[in-house]
Short mmCIF file of C-alpha atoms in Angstrom, two decimals:
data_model
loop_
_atom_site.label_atom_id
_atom_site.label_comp_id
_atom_site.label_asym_id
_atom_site.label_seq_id
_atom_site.Cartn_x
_atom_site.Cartn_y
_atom_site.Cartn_z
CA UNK A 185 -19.95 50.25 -42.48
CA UNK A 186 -20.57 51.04 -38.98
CA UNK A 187 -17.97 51.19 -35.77
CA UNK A 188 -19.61 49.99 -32.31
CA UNK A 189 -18.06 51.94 -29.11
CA UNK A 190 -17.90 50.46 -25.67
CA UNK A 191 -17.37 51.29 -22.73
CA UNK A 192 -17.01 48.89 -19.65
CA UNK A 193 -15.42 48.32 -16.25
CA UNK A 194 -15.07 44.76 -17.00
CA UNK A 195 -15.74 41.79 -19.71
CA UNK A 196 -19.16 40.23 -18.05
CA UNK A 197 -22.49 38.79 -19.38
CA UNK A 198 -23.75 42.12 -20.13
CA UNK A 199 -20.67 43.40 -22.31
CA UNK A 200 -20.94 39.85 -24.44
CA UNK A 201 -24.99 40.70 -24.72
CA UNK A 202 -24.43 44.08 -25.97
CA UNK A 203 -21.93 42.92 -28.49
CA UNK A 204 -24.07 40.10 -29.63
CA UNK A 205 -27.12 42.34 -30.42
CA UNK A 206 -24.82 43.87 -33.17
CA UNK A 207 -22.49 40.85 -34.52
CA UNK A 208 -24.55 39.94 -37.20
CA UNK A 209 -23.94 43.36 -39.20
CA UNK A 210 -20.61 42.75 -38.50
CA UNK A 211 -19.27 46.07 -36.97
CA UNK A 212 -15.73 47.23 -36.07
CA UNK A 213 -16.31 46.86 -32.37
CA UNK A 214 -13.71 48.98 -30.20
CA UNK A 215 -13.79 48.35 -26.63
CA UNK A 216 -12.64 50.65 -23.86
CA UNK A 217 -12.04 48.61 -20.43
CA UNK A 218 -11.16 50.19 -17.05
CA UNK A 219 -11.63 49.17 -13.27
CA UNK A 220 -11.27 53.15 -12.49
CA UNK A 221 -14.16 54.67 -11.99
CA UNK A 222 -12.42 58.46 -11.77
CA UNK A 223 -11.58 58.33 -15.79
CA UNK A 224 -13.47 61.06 -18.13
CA UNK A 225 -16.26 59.35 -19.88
CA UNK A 226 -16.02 62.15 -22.43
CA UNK A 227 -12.04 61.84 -23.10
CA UNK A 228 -12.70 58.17 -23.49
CA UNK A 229 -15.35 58.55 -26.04
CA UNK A 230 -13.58 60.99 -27.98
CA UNK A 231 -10.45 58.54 -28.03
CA UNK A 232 -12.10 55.90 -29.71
CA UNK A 233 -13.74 57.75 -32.20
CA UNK A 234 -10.72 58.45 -33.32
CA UNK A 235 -9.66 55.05 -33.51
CA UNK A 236 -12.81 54.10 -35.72
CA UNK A 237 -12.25 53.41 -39.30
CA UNK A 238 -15.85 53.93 -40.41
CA UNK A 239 -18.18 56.88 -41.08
CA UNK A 240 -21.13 56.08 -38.91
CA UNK A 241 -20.49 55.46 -34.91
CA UNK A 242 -22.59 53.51 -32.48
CA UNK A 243 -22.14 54.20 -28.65
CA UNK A 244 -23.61 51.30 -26.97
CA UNK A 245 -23.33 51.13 -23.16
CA UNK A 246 -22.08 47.76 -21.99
CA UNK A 247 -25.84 46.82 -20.75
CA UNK A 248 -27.44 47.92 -24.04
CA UNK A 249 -29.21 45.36 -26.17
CA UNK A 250 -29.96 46.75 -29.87
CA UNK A 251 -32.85 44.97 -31.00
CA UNK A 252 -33.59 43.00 -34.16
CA UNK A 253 -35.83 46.13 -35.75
CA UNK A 254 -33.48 48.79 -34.76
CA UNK A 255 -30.55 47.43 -36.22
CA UNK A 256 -32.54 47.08 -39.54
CA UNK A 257 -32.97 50.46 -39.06
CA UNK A 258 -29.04 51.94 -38.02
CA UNK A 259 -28.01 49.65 -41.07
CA UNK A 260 -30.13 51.26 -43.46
CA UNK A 261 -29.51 54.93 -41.89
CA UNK A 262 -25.43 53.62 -42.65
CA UNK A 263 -26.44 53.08 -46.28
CA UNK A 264 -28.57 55.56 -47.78
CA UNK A 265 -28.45 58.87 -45.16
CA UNK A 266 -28.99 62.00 -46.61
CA UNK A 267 -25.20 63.91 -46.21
CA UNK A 268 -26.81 66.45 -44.30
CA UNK A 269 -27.99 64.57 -41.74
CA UNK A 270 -25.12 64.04 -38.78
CA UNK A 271 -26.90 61.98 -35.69
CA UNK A 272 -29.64 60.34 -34.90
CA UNK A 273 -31.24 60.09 -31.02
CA UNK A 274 -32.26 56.48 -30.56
CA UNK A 275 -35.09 56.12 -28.38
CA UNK A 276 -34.65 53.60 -24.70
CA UNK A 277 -36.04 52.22 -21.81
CA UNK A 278 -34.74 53.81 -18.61
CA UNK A 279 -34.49 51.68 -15.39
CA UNK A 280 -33.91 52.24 -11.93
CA UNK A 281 -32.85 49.70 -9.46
CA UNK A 282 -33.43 46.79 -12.18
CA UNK A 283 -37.22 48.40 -13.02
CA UNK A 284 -38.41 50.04 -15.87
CA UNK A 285 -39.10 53.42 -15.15
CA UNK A 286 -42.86 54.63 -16.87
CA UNK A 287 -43.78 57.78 -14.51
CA UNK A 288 -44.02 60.96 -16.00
CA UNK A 289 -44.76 60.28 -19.29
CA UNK A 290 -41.04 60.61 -20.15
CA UNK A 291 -39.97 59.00 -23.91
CA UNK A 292 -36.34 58.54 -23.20
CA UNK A 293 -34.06 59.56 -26.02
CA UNK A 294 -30.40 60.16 -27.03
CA UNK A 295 -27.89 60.67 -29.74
CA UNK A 296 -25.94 57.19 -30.21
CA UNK A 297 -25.70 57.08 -33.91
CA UNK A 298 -23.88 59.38 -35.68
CA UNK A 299 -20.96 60.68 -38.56
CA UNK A 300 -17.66 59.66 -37.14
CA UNK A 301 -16.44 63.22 -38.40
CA UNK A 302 -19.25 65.55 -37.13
CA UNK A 303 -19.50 64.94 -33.16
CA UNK A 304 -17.41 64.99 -30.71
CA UNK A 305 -18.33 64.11 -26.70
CA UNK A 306 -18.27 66.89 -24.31
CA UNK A 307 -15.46 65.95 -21.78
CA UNK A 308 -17.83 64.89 -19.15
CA UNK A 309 -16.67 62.88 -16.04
CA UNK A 310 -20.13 61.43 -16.34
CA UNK A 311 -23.43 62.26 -18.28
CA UNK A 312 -21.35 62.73 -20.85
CA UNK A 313 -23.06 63.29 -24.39
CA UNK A 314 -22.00 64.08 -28.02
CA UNK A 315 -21.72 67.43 -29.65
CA UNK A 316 -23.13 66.58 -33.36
#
């Protein structure tokens, strides 16, 4: 149904959060784990949506939590999406320094879900993003 992407540094608390937030729908999750910091986010990305067996991809990053409601949601966008629609931008909560940022009025958005055979990541060092 759906294939999970991570990438981390390290296993820790946060990696074993992220990955519990989507267990339940029980994902392919494919894991990407490396101390060096000089690797290309982008290359990496692209790498392991190769490796993913199933049409939709999530790219979680290792301090992600998906809630309850919005993995309702991904599940049913899975199931019943209309073929023409690629990617979707899931909505977050930015932080800085441990705080949620609110200045600005900024609604923070990005594309995380999408068709395993319609994006690809630009080959970013860091800021990386998908090409859907």
């Amino acid at each position: 149904m759906i294939s999970v992407l991570i990438i981390c540094r390290r296993v820790d608390n946060y990696l074993i959060r992220a990955i519990n937030s989507v267990i339940s729908i029980k994902p392919q999750v494919i894991i990407d784990i490396s101390e060096s910091s000089k690797s290309n986010l982008g290359e990496r990305k692209n790498r392991l949506i190769k490796i993913a067996k199933y049409e939709w991809i999530l790219v979680l990053d290792t301090d992600e939590v998906v809630s309850k409601e919005l993995l309702s949601k991904i599940v049913q966008i899975a199931r019943v999406s209309p073929n023409e629609v690629n990617g979707y931008r899931i909505t977050y909560q930015n932080y800085i320094f441990g705080r949620p940022v609110y200045y600005g009025g900024e609604k923070y958005a990005r594309v995380q879900l999408f068709r395993k055979n319609m994006a690809k990541y630009a080959a970013l060092p860091i800021h990386e993003y998908p090409i859907v």
